[in-house]
Amino acid sequence: LEAYRAGGLPRDRVALGIGDAYDGVVERRFDVRSAHGDLLDILRDRKKRGCLPRGVMHCFTRSRDLAREYLRLGMYISVAGPVTFSNAHKLLDTVRDVPADRLLIETDSPWVSPEPHRGMRGEPAYIADTFRRIAEIRAGDPEALAEQIWQNAMAAFNLNW
């Protein structure tokens, strides 16, 4: 979508890439910086036509209202290191609001490291810092949250471990 918005890719090609390969099993990971309106339009159209892919909103940092739009379309909201940043006020509200059965967590390695590793190369082990912050924000049982996130990942990516 970023290529479409920059004028380098026709919108119909973007829409084809999102839905035409969908077979009911394949998930989509959506990495969207500034094209949320366009993606929502495409996903709503796919839903009307009965070919909406299961999807994960990668490294989501936006408002709870935008998260709710994606949730209405059946998407999972995946949270990474920015949830630990002191200026992540909107994201904190989003993390509190996302239903437990639609929440995922990720590292976004090697890019966006959580505090106290901000500015350093991201490592998968840093996911523990991100998880601790999410558990703190949600103020629930961390063990139950970890189990729910595991179940969500199994469902989102059609895994059976």
mmCIF file with all atom_site columns, C-alpha atoms in Angstrom:
data_model
loop_
_atom_site.group_PDB
_atom_site.id
_atom_site.type_symbol
_atom_site.label_atom_id
_atom_site.label_alt_id
_atom_site.label_comp_id
_atom_site.label_asym_id
_atom_site.label_entity_id
_atom_site.label_seq_id
_atom_site.pdbx_PDB_ins_code
_atom_site.Cartn_x
_atom_site.Cartn_y
_atom_site.Cartn_z
_atom_site.occupancy
_atom_site.B_iso_or_equiv
_atom_site.pdbx_formal_charge
_atom_site.auth_seq_id
_atom_site.auth_comp_id
_atom_site.auth_asym_id
_atom_site.auth_atom_id
_atom_site.pdbx_PDB_model_num
ATOM 1   C CA . LEU A 1 1   ? 0.000   0.000   0.000  1.00 0.00 ? 1   LEU A CA 1
ATOM 2   C CA . GLU A 1 2   ? 2.874   2.368   0.642  1.00 0.00 ? 2   GLU A CA 1
ATOM 3   C CA . ALA A 1 3   ? 3.986   1.860   -2.990 1.00 0.00 ? 3   ALA A CA 1
ATOM 4   C CA . TYR A 1 4   ? 0.437   2.588   -4.140 1.00 0.00 ? 4   TYR A CA 1
ATOM 5   C CA . ARG A 1 5   ? 0.287   5.793   -2.082 1.00 0.00 ? 5   ARG A CA 1
ATOM 6   C CA . ALA A 1 6   ? 3.661   6.912   -3.446 1.00 0.00 ? 6   ALA A CA 1
ATOM 7   C CA . GLY A 1 7   ? 2.318   6.447   -6.977 1.00 0.00 ? 7   GLY A CA 1
ATOM 8   C CA . GLY A 1 8   ? 4.450   3.433   -7.799 1.00 0.00 ? 8   GLY A CA 1
ATOM 9   C CA . LEU A 1 9   ? 1.817   0.697   -7.847 1.00 0.00 ? 9   LEU A CA 1
ATOM 10  C CA . PRO A 1 10  ? -1.782  0.732   -9.106 1.00 0.00 ? 10  PRO A CA 1
ATOM 11  C CA . ARG A 1 11  ? -4.406  0.174   -6.388 1.00 0.00 ? 11  ARG A CA 1
ATOM 12  C CA . ASP A 1 12  ? -6.003  -2.728  -8.250 1.00 0.00 ? 12  ASP A CA 1
ATOM 13  C CA . ARG A 1 13  ? -2.670  -4.601  -8.102 1.00 0.00 ? 13  ARG A CA 1
ATOM 14  C CA . VAL A 1 14  ? -2.510  -4.017  -4.345 1.00 0.00 ? 14  VAL A CA 1
ATOM 15  C CA . ALA A 1 15  ? -6.068  -5.303  -3.917 1.00 0.00 ? 15  ALA A CA 1
ATOM 16  C CA . LEU A 1 16  ? -5.282  -8.391  -5.990 1.00 0.00 ? 16  LEU A CA 1
ATOM 17  C CA . GLY A 1 17  ? -2.291  -9.179  -3.795 1.00 0.00 ? 17  GLY A CA 1
ATOM 18  C CA . ILE A 1 18  ? -4.390  -9.006  -0.656 1.00 0.00 ? 18  ILE A CA 1
ATOM 19  C CA . GLY A 1 19  ? -7.219  -11.297 -1.617 1.00 0.00 ? 19  GLY A CA 1
ATOM 20  C CA . ASP A 1 20  ? -6.805  -13.354 -4.721 1.00 0.00 ? 20  ASP A CA 1
ATOM 21  C CA . ALA A 1 21  ? -4.345  -15.851 -3.269 1.00 0.00 ? 21  ALA A CA 1
ATOM 22  C CA . TYR A 1 22  ? -6.561  -16.396 -0.238 1.00 0.00 ? 22  TYR A CA 1
ATOM 23  C CA . ASP A 1 23  ? -7.535  -20.025 0.235  1.00 0.00 ? 23  ASP A CA 1
ATOM 24  C CA . GLY A 1 24  ? -8.996  -19.905 3.736  1.00 0.00 ? 24  GLY A CA 1
ATOM 25  C CA . VAL A 1 25  ? -5.787  -21.034 5.399  1.00 0.00 ? 25  VAL A CA 1
ATOM 26  C CA . VAL A 1 26  ? -3.151  -18.505 4.432  1.00 0.00 ? 26  VAL A CA 1
ATOM 27  C CA . GLU A 1 27  ? -2.852  -15.583 6.779  1.00 0.00 ? 27  GLU A CA 1
ATOM 28  C CA . ARG A 1 28  ? -1.764  -12.085 5.856  1.00 0.00 ? 28  ARG A CA 1
ATOM 29  C CA . ARG A 1 29  ? 0.535   -9.892  7.854  1.00 0.00 ? 29  ARG A CA 1
ATOM 30  C CA . PHE A 1 30  ? -0.253  -6.259  7.168  1.00 0.00 ? 30  PHE A CA 1
ATOM 31  C CA . ASP A 1 31  ? 2.596   -3.791  7.661  1.00 0.00 ? 31  ASP A CA 1
ATOM 32  C CA . VAL A 1 32  ? 0.910   -0.429  7.225  1.00 0.00 ? 32  VAL A CA 1
ATOM 33  C CA . ARG A 1 33  ? 2.466   2.912   7.988  1.00 0.00 ? 33  ARG A CA 1
ATOM 34  C CA . SER A 1 34  ? 0.191   5.574   6.522  1.00 0.00 ? 34  SER A CA 1
ATOM 35  C CA . ALA A 1 35  ? -2.254  3.750   4.251  1.00 0.00 ? 35  ALA A CA 1
ATOM 36  C CA . HIS A 1 36  ? -4.780  2.562   6.831  1.00 0.00 ? 36  HIS A CA 1
ATOM 37  C CA . GLY A 1 37  ? -7.749  4.134   5.037  1.00 0.00 ? 37  GLY A CA 1
ATOM 38  C CA . ASP A 1 38  ? -6.823  2.406   1.804  1.00 0.00 ? 38  ASP A CA 1
ATOM 39  C CA . LEU A 1 39  ? -6.279  -0.943  3.496  1.00 0.00 ? 39  LEU A CA 1
ATOM 40  C CA . LEU A 1 40  ? -9.599  -0.689  5.327  1.00 0.00 ? 40  LEU A CA 1
ATOM 41  C CA . ASP A 1 41  ? -11.378 0.060   2.045  1.00 0.00 ? 41  ASP A CA 1
ATOM 42  C CA . ILE A 1 42  ? -9.779  -2.971  0.388  1.00 0.00 ? 42  ILE A CA 1
ATOM 43  C CA . LEU A 1 43  ? -10.509 -5.262  3.340  1.00 0.00 ? 43  LEU A CA 1
ATOM 44  C CA . ARG A 1 44  ? -14.131 -4.112  3.547  1.00 0.00 ? 44  ARG A CA 1
ATOM 45  C CA . ASP A 1 45  ? -14.514 -4.811  -0.163 1.00 0.00 ? 45  ASP A CA 1
ATOM 46  C CA . ARG A 1 46  ? -13.005 -8.285  0.305  1.00 0.00 ? 46  ARG A CA 1
ATOM 47  C CA . LYS A 1 47  ? -15.373 -8.953  3.182  1.00 0.00 ? 47  LYS A CA 1
ATOM 48  C CA . LYS A 1 48  ? -18.398 -8.006  1.042  1.00 0.00 ? 48  LYS A CA 1
ATOM 49  C CA . ARG A 1 49  ? -17.191 -10.430 -1.636 1.00 0.00 ? 49  ARG A CA 1
ATOM 50  C CA . GLY A 1 50  ? -16.608 -13.220 0.896  1.00 0.00 ? 50  GLY A CA 1
ATOM 51  C CA . CYS A 1 51  ? -12.862 -13.443 0.423  1.00 0.00 ? 51  CYS A CA 1
ATOM 52  C CA . LEU A 1 52  ? -11.465 -11.610 3.433  1.00 0.00 ? 52  LEU A CA 1
ATOM 53  C CA . PRO A 1 53  ? -8.174  -13.172 4.516  1.00 0.00 ? 53  PRO A CA 1
ATOM 54  C CA . ARG A 1 54  ? -7.374  -13.822 8.143  1.00 0.00 ? 54  ARG A CA 1
ATOM 55  C CA . GLY A 1 55  ? -4.823  -11.182 9.059  1.00 0.00 ? 55  GLY A CA 1
ATOM 56  C CA . VAL A 1 56  ? -2.448  -9.711  11.585 1.00 0.00 ? 56  VAL A CA 1
ATOM 57  C CA . MET A 1 57  ? -1.882  -5.997  11.950 1.00 0.00 ? 57  MET A CA 1
ATOM 58  C CA . HIS A 1 58  ? 1.901   -6.040  12.287 1.00 0.00 ? 58  HIS A CA 1
ATOM 59  C CA . CYS A 1 59  ? 3.622   -3.852  14.914 1.00 0.00 ? 59  CYS A CA 1
ATOM 60  C CA . PHE A 1 60  ? 0.405   -1.917  15.536 1.00 0.00 ? 60  PHE A CA 1
ATOM 61  C CA . THR A 1 61  ? 0.979   1.500   17.123 1.00 0.00 ? 61  THR A CA 1
ATOM 62  C CA . ARG A 1 62  ? -2.218  3.365   16.327 1.00 0.00 ? 62  ARG A CA 1
ATOM 63  C CA . SER A 1 63  ? -5.372  4.376   18.188 1.00 0.00 ? 63  SER A CA 1
ATOM 64  C CA . ARG A 1 64  ? -7.955  2.106   19.725 1.00 0.00 ? 64  ARG A CA 1
ATOM 65  C CA . ASP A 1 65  ? -10.542 3.433   17.244 1.00 0.00 ? 65  ASP A CA 1
ATOM 66  C CA . LEU A 1 66  ? -8.435  2.255   14.315 1.00 0.00 ? 66  LEU A CA 1
ATOM 67  C CA . ALA A 1 67  ? -7.791  -1.058  16.082 1.00 0.00 ? 67  ALA A CA 1
ATOM 68  C CA . ARG A 1 68  ? -11.560 -1.474  16.490 1.00 0.00 ? 68  ARG A CA 1
ATOM 69  C CA . GLU A 1 69  ? -12.017 -1.061  12.734 1.00 0.00 ? 69  GLU A CA 1
ATOM 70  C CA . TYR A 1 70  ? -9.532  -3.868  12.079 1.00 0.00 ? 70  TYR A CA 1
ATOM 71  C CA . LEU A 1 71  ? -11.058 -6.000  14.825 1.00 0.00 ? 71  LEU A CA 1
ATOM 72  C CA . ARG A 1 72  ? -14.494 -5.653  13.192 1.00 0.00 ? 72  ARG A CA 1
ATOM 73  C CA . LEU A 1 73  ? -12.891 -7.168  10.100 1.00 0.00 ? 73  LEU A CA 1
ATOM 74  C CA . GLY A 1 74  ? -11.573 -10.117 12.124 1.00 0.00 ? 74  GLY A CA 1
ATOM 75  C CA . MET A 1 75  ? -7.953  -9.008  12.240 1.00 0.00 ? 75  MET A CA 1
ATOM 76  C CA . TYR A 1 76  ? -5.544  -9.692  15.072 1.00 0.00 ? 76  TYR A CA 1
ATOM 77  C CA . ILE A 1 77  ? -3.677  -6.754  16.618 1.00 0.00 ? 77  ILE A CA 1
ATOM 78  C CA . SER A 1 78  ? 0.024   -7.461  17.150 1.00 0.00 ? 78  SER A CA 1
ATOM 79  C CA . VAL A 1 79  ? 1.998   -5.262  19.523 1.00 0.00 ? 79  VAL A CA 1
ATOM 80  C CA . ALA A 1 80  ? 5.776   -4.829  19.615 1.00 0.00 ? 80  ALA A CA 1
ATOM 81  C CA . GLY A 1 81  ? 8.429   -2.774  21.427 1.00 0.00 ? 81  GLY A CA 1
ATOM 82  C CA . PRO A 1 82  ? 6.817   0.666   21.038 1.00 0.00 ? 82  PRO A CA 1
ATOM 83  C CA . VAL A 1 83  ? 4.296   -0.270  23.753 1.00 0.00 ? 83  VAL A CA 1
ATOM 84  C CA . THR A 1 84  ? 7.179   0.192   26.225 1.00 0.00 ? 84  THR A CA 1
ATOM 85  C CA . PHE A 1 85  ? 7.999   3.749   25.090 1.00 0.00 ? 85  PHE A CA 1
ATOM 86  C CA . SER A 1 86  ? 7.123   6.599   27.449 1.00 0.00 ? 86  SER A CA 1
ATOM 87  C CA . ASN A 1 87  ? 5.309   8.498   24.678 1.00 0.00 ? 87  ASN A CA 1
ATOM 88  C CA . ALA A 1 88  ? 3.053   5.577   23.649 1.00 0.00 ? 88  ALA A CA 1
ATOM 89  C CA . HIS A 1 89  ? -0.095  6.965   25.304 1.00 0.00 ? 89  HIS A CA 1
ATOM 90  C CA . LYS A 1 90  ? -2.554  6.074   22.506 1.00 0.00 ? 90  LYS A CA 1
ATOM 91  C CA . LEU A 1 91  ? -1.063  2.611   22.200 1.00 0.00 ? 91  LEU A CA 1
ATOM 92  C CA . LEU A 1 92  ? -1.584  1.954   25.919 1.00 0.00 ? 92  LEU A CA 1
ATOM 93  C CA . ASP A 1 93  ? -5.306  2.616   25.480 1.00 0.00 ? 93  ASP A CA 1
ATOM 94  C CA . THR A 1 94  ? -5.321  0.340   22.441 1.00 0.00 ? 94  THR A CA 1
ATOM 95  C CA . VAL A 1 95  ? -3.641  -2.498  24.347 1.00 0.00 ? 95  VAL A CA 1
ATOM 96  C CA . ARG A 1 96  ? -6.170  -2.170  27.179 1.00 0.00 ? 96  ARG A CA 1
ATOM 97  C CA . ASP A 1 97  ? -9.048  -2.239  24.699 1.00 0.00 ? 97  ASP A CA 1
ATOM 98  C CA . VAL A 1 98  ? -8.107  -5.100  22.347 1.00 0.00 ? 98  VAL A CA 1
ATOM 99  C CA . PRO A 1 99  ? -9.993  -8.264  23.311 1.00 0.00 ? 99  PRO A CA 1
ATOM 100 C CA . ALA A 1 100 ? -7.664  -10.887 24.744 1.00 0.00 ? 100 ALA A CA 1
ATOM 101 C CA . ASP A 1 101 ? -8.579  -13.345 21.976 1.00 0.00 ? 101 ASP A CA 1
ATOM 102 C CA . ARG A 1 102 ? -7.379  -10.921 19.246 1.00 0.00 ? 102 ARG A CA 1
ATOM 103 C CA . LEU A 1 103 ? -4.077  -9.821  20.820 1.00 0.00 ? 103 LEU A CA 1
ATOM 104 C CA . LEU A 1 104 ? -0.648  -10.908 19.601 1.00 0.00 ? 104 LEU A CA 1
ATOM 105 C CA . ILE A 1 105 ? 2.867   -9.876  20.575 1.00 0.00 ? 105 ILE A CA 1
ATOM 106 C CA . GLU A 1 106 ? 5.991   -9.684  18.436 1.00 0.00 ? 106 GLU A CA 1
ATOM 107 C CA . THR A 1 107 ? 9.598   -8.576  18.468 1.00 0.00 ? 107 THR A CA 1
ATOM 108 C CA . ASP A 1 108 ? 9.783   -6.801  15.092 1.00 0.00 ? 108 ASP A CA 1
ATOM 109 C CA . SER A 1 109 ? 13.475  -7.770  15.186 1.00 0.00 ? 109 SER A CA 1
ATOM 110 C CA . PRO A 1 110 ? 15.839  -6.327  14.279 1.00 0.00 ? 110 PRO A CA 1
ATOM 111 C CA . TRP A 1 111 ? 14.002  -3.015  14.099 1.00 0.00 ? 111 TRP A CA 1
ATOM 112 C CA . VAL A 1 112 ? 11.963  -1.670  16.998 1.00 0.00 ? 112 VAL A CA 1
ATOM 113 C CA . SER A 1 113 ? 13.482  -2.726  20.311 1.00 0.00 ? 113 SER A CA 1
ATOM 114 C CA . PRO A 1 114 ? 11.557  -2.208  23.537 1.00 0.00 ? 114 PRO A CA 1
ATOM 115 C CA . GLU A 1 115 ? 12.825  -0.190  26.490 1.00 0.00 ? 115 GLU A CA 1
ATOM 116 C CA . PRO A 1 116 ? 15.425  -0.627  27.961 1.00 0.00 ? 116 PRO A CA 1
ATOM 117 C CA . HIS A 1 117 ? 16.986  -1.675  24.622 1.00 0.00 ? 117 HIS A CA 1
ATOM 118 C CA . ARG A 1 118 ? 15.593  1.177   22.539 1.00 0.00 ? 118 ARG A CA 1
ATOM 119 C CA . GLY A 1 119 ? 17.987  2.311   19.838 1.00 0.00 ? 119 GLY A CA 1
ATOM 120 C CA . MET A 1 120 ? 19.813  -1.032  19.845 1.00 0.00 ? 120 MET A CA 1
ATOM 121 C CA . ARG A 1 121 ? 19.434  -3.883  17.388 1.00 0.00 ? 121 ARG A CA 1
ATOM 122 C CA . GLY A 1 122 ? 16.310  -5.853  18.277 1.00 0.00 ? 122 GLY A CA 1
ATOM 123 C CA . GLU A 1 123 ? 16.644  -9.427  19.470 1.00 0.00 ? 123 GLU A CA 1
ATOM 124 C CA . PRO A 1 124 ? 13.923  -12.075 19.918 1.00 0.00 ? 124 PRO A CA 1
ATOM 125 C CA . ALA A 1 125 ? 14.783  -12.332 23.634 1.00 0.00 ? 125 ALA A CA 1
ATOM 126 C CA . TYR A 1 126 ? 13.560  -8.761  24.112 1.00 0.00 ? 126 TYR A CA 1
ATOM 127 C CA . ILE A 1 127 ? 9.986   -9.938  23.659 1.00 0.00 ? 127 ILE A CA 1
ATOM 128 C CA . ALA A 1 128 ? 9.970   -10.578 27.409 1.00 0.00 ? 128 ALA A CA 1
ATOM 129 C CA . ASP A 1 129 ? 10.228  -6.812  28.021 1.00 0.00 ? 129 ASP A CA 1
ATOM 130 C CA . THR A 1 130 ? 7.333   -6.179  25.650 1.00 0.00 ? 130 THR A CA 1
ATOM 131 C CA . PHE A 1 131 ? 5.246   -8.909  27.262 1.00 0.00 ? 131 PHE A CA 1
ATOM 132 C CA . ARG A 1 132 ? 5.869   -7.572  30.784 1.00 0.00 ? 132 ARG A CA 1
ATOM 133 C CA . ARG A 1 133 ? 4.647   -4.134  29.725 1.00 0.00 ? 133 ARG A CA 1
ATOM 134 C CA . ILE A 1 134 ? 1.528   -5.537  28.052 1.00 0.00 ? 134 ILE A CA 1
ATOM 135 C CA . ALA A 1 135 ? 0.746   -7.635  31.139 1.00 0.00 ? 135 ALA A CA 1
ATOM 136 C CA . GLU A 1 136 ? 1.193   -4.554  33.317 1.00 0.00 ? 136 GLU A CA 1
ATOM 137 C CA . ILE A 1 137 ? -1.117  -2.462  31.107 1.00 0.00 ? 137 ILE A CA 1
ATOM 138 C CA . ARG A 1 138 ? -3.813  -5.138  31.049 1.00 0.00 ? 138 ARG A CA 1
ATOM 139 C CA . ALA A 1 139 ? -3.487  -5.718  34.820 1.00 0.00 ? 139 ALA A CA 1
ATOM 140 C CA . GLY A 1 140 ? -4.470  -9.362  34.649 1.00 0.00 ? 140 GLY A CA 1
ATOM 141 C CA . ASP A 1 141 ? -2.868  -12.716 35.306 1.00 0.00 ? 141 ASP A CA 1
ATOM 142 C CA . PRO A 1 142 ? 0.366   -12.845 33.234 1.00 0.00 ? 142 PRO A CA 1
ATOM 143 C CA . GLU A 1 143 ? 0.196   -16.645 32.949 1.00 0.00 ? 143 GLU A CA 1
ATOM 144 C CA . ALA A 1 144 ? -3.327  -16.527 31.548 1.00 0.00 ? 144 ALA A CA 1
ATOM 145 C CA . LEU A 1 145 ? -2.325  -13.726 29.168 1.00 0.00 ? 145 LEU A CA 1
ATOM 146 C CA . ALA A 1 146 ? 0.677   -15.710 27.919 1.00 0.00 ? 146 ALA A CA 1
ATOM 147 C CA . GLU A 1 147 ? -1.524  -18.760 27.301 1.00 0.00 ? 147 GLU A CA 1
ATOM 148 C CA . GLN A 1 148 ? -4.136  -16.669 25.477 1.00 0.00 ? 148 GLN A CA 1
ATOM 149 C CA . ILE A 1 149 ? -1.504  -15.050 23.246 1.00 0.00 ? 149 ILE A CA 1
ATOM 150 C CA . TRP A 1 150 ? -0.099  -18.500 22.460 1.00 0.00 ? 150 TRP A CA 1
ATOM 151 C CA . GLN A 1 151 ? -3.576  -19.743 21.479 1.00 0.00 ? 151 GLN A CA 1
ATOM 152 C CA . ASN A 1 152 ? -4.108  -16.621 19.378 1.00 0.00 ? 152 ASN A CA 1
ATOM 153 C CA . ALA A 1 153 ? -0.856  -17.219 17.496 1.00 0.00 ? 153 ALA A CA 1
ATOM 154 C CA . MET A 1 154 ? -1.859  -20.831 16.829 1.00 0.00 ? 154 MET A CA 1
ATOM 155 C CA . ALA A 1 155 ? -5.195  -19.667 15.430 1.00 0.00 ? 155 ALA A CA 1
ATOM 156 C CA . ALA A 1 156 ? -3.878  -16.652 13.495 1.00 0.00 ? 156 ALA A CA 1
ATOM 157 C CA . PHE A 1 157 ? -1.184  -18.641 11.714 1.00 0.00 ? 157 PHE A CA 1
ATOM 158 C CA . ASN A 1 158 ? -3.118  -21.913 11.484 1.00 0.00 ? 158 ASN A CA 1
ATOM 159 C CA . LEU A 1 159 ? -0.560  -23.800 13.584 1.00 0.00 ? 159 LEU A CA 1
ATOM 160 C CA . ASN A 1 160 ? -1.121  -26.948 15.595 1.00 0.00 ? 160 ASN A CA 1
ATOM 161 C CA . TRP A 1 161 ? 1.745   -27.538 18.017 1.00 0.00 ? 161 TRP A CA 1
#
